[in-house]
CSV table of N, CA and C and ligand atoms in Angstrom, one decimal:
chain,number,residue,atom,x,y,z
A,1,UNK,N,-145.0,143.2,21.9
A,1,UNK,CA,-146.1,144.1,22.2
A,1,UNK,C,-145.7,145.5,21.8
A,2,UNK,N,-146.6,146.1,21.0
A,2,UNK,CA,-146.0,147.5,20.8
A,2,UNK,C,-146.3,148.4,21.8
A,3,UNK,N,-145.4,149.6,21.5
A,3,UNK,CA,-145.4,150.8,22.9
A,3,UNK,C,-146.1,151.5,22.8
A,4,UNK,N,-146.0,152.1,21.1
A,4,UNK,CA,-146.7,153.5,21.0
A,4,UNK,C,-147.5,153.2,19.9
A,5,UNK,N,-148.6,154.2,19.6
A,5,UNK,CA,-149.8,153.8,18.6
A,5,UNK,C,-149.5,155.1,18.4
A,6,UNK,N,-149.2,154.3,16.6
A,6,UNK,CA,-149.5,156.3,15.6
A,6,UNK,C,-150.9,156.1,15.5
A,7,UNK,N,-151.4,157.6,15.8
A,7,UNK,CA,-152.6,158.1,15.0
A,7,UNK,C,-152.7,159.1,14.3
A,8,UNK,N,-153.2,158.8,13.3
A,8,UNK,CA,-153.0,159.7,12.2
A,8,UNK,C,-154.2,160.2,11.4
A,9,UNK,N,-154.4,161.5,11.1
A,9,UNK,CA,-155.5,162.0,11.1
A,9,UNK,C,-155.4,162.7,9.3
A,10,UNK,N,-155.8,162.1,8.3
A,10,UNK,CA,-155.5,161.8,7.1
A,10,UNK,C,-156.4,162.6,6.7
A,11,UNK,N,-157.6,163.5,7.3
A,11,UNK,CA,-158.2,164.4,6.6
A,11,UNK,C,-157.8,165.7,7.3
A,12,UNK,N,-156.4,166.0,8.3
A,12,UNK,CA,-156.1,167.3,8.4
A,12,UNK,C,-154.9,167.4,7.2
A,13,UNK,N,-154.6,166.3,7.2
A,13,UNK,CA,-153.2,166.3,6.2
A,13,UNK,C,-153.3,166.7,4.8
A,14,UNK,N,-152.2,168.0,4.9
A,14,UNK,CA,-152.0,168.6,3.4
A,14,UNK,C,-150.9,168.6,2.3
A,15,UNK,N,-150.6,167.5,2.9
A,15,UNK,CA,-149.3,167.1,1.7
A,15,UNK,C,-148.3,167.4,1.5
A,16,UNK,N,-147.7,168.0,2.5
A,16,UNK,CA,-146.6,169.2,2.8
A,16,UNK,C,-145.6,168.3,2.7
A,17,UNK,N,-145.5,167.0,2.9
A,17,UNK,CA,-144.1,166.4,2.9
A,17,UNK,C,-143.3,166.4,3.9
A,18,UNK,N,-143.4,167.1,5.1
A,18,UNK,CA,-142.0,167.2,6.1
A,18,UNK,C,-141.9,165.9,6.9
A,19,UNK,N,-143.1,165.2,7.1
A,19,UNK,CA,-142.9,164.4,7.7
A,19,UNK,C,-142.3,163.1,6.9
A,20,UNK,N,-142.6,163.1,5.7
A,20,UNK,CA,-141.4,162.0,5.2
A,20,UNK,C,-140.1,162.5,4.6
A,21,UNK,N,-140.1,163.6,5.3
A,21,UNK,CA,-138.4,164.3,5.0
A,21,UNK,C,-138.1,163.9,6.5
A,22,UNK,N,-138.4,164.2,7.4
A,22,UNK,CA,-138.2,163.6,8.7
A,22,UNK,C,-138.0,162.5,9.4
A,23,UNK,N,-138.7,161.5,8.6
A,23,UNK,CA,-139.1,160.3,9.1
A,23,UNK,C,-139.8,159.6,7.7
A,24,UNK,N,-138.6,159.4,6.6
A,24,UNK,CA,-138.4,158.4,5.8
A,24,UNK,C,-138.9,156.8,6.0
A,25,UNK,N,-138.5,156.6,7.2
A,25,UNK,CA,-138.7,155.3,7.2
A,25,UNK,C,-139.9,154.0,8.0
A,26,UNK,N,-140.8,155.8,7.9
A,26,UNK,CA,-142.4,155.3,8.7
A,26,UNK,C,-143.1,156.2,7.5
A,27,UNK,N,-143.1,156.8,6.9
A,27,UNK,CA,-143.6,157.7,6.4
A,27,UNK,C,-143.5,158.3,4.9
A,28,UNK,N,-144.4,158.2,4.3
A,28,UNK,CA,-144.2,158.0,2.8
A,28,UNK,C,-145.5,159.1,2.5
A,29,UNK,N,-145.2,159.4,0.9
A,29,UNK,CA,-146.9,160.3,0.2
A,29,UNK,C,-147.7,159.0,-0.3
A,30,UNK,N,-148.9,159.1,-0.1
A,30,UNK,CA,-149.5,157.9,-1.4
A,30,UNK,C,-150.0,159.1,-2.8
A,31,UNK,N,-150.8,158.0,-3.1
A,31,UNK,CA,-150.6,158.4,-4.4
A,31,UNK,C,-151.9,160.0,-5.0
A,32,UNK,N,-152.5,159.9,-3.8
A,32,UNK,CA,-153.0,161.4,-3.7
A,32,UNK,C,-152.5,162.1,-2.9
A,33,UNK,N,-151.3,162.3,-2.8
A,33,UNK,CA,-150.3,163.3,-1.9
A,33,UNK,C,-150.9,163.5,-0.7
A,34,UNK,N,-151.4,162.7,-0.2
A,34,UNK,CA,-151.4,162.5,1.5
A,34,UNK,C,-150.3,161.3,2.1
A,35,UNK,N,-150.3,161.7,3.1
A,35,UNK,CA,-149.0,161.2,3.8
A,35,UNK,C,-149.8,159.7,4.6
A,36,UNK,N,-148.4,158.7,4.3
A,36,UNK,CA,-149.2,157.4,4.9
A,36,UNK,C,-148.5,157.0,6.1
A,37,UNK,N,-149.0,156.4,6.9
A,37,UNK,CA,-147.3,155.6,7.4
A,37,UNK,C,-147.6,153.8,7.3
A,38,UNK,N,-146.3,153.5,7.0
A,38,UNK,CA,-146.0,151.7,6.8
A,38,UNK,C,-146.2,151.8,8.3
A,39,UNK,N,-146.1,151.5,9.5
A,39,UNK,CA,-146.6,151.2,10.7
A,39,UNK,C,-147.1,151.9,11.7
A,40,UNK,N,-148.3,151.7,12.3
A,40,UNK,CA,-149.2,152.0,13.0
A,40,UNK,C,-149.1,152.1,14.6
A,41,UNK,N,-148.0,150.4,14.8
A,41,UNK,CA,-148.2,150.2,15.8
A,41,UNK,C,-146.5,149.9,16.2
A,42,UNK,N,-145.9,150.3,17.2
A,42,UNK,CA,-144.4,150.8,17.5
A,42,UNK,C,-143.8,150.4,18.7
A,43,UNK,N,-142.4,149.3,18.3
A,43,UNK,CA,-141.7,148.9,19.1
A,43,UNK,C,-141.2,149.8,20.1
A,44,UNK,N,-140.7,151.1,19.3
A,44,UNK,CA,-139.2,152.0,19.3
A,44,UNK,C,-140.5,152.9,18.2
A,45,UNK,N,-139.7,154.2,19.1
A,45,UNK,CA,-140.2,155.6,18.2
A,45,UNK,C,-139.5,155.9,17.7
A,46,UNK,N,-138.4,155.7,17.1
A,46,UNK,CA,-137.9,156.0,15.9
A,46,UNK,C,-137.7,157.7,15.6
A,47,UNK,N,-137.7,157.7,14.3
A,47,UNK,CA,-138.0,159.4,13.8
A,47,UNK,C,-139.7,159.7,14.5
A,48,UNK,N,-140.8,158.7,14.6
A,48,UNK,CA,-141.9,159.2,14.4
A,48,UNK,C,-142.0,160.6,15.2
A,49,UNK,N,-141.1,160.4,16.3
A,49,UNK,CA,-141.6,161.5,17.6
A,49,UNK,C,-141.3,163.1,16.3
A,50,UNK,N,-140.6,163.1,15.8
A,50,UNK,CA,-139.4,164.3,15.1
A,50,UNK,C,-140.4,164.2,13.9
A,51,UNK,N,-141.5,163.4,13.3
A,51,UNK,CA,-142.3,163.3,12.1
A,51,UNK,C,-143.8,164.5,13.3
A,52,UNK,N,-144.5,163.8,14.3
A,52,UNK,CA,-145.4,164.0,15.0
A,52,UNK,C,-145.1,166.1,15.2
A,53,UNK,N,-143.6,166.2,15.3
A,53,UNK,CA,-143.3,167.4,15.8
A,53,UNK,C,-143.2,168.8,14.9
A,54,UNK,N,-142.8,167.6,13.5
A,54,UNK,CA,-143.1,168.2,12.4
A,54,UNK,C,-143.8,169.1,11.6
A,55,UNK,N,-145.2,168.3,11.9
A,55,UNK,CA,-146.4,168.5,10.8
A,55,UNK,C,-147.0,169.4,11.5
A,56,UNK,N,-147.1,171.0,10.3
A,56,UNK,CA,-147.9,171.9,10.8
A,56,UNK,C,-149.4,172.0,11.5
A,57,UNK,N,-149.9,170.5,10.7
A,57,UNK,CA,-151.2,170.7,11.3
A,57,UNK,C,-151.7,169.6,12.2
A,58,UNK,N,-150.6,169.5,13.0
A,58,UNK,CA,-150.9,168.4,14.1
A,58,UNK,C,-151.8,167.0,13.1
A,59,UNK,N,-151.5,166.6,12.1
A,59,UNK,CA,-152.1,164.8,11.8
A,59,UNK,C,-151.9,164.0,12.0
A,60,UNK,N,-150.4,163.7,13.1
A,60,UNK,CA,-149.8,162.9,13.3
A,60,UNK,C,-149.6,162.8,15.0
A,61,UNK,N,-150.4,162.0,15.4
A,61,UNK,CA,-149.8,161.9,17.1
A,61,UNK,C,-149.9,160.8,17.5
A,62,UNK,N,-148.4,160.6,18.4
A,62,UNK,CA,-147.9,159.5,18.6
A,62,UNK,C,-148.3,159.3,20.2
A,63,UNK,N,-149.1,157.6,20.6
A,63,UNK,CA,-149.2,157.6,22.1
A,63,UNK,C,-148.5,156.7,22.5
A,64,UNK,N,-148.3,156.8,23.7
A,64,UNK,CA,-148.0,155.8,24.5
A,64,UNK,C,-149.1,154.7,24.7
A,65,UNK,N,-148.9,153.2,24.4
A,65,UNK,CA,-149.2,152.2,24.9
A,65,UNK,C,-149.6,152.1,26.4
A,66,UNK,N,-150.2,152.0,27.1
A,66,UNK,CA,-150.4,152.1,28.7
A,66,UNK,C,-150.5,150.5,28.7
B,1,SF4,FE1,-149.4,165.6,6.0
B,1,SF4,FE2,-148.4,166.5,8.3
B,1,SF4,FE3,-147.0,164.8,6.9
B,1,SF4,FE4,-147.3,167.3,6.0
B,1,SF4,S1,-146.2,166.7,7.9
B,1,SF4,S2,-147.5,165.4,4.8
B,1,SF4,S3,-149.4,167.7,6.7
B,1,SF4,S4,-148.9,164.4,7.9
């Protein structure tokens, strides 16, 4: 069962990159320099929390599973 749900908000995102400087390993550019992530749904938060903290324009927020 996962814990936490990324949500990710792909039309505030400006391509800035920090969050896959941050969090390489959820977090990538596609190929129109918006930021993607390989998983949605989360065992373990990982870097995500330090990606979510990141991004200047809040696109990235991570919840808790209830
Ligand atoms: Fe987009 Fe935010 Fe990642 Fe920058 S940190 S690429 S604005 S999601």
């Amino acid at each position: 069962m996962p814990k936490y749900k990324v949500i990710f908000h792909r039309d505030k995102c400006i391509g800035c990159g920090a969050c896959t400087a941050q969090c390489p390993e959820n977090w990538s550019l596609d190929k129109e320099g918006k930021a993607k992530p390989k998983k949605l749904e989360l065992t373990s938060l990982g870097c995500n929390k330090e990606a979510e903290e990141v991004c200047p324009v809040d696109a990235i927020e991570i919840k808790e599973v209830q």
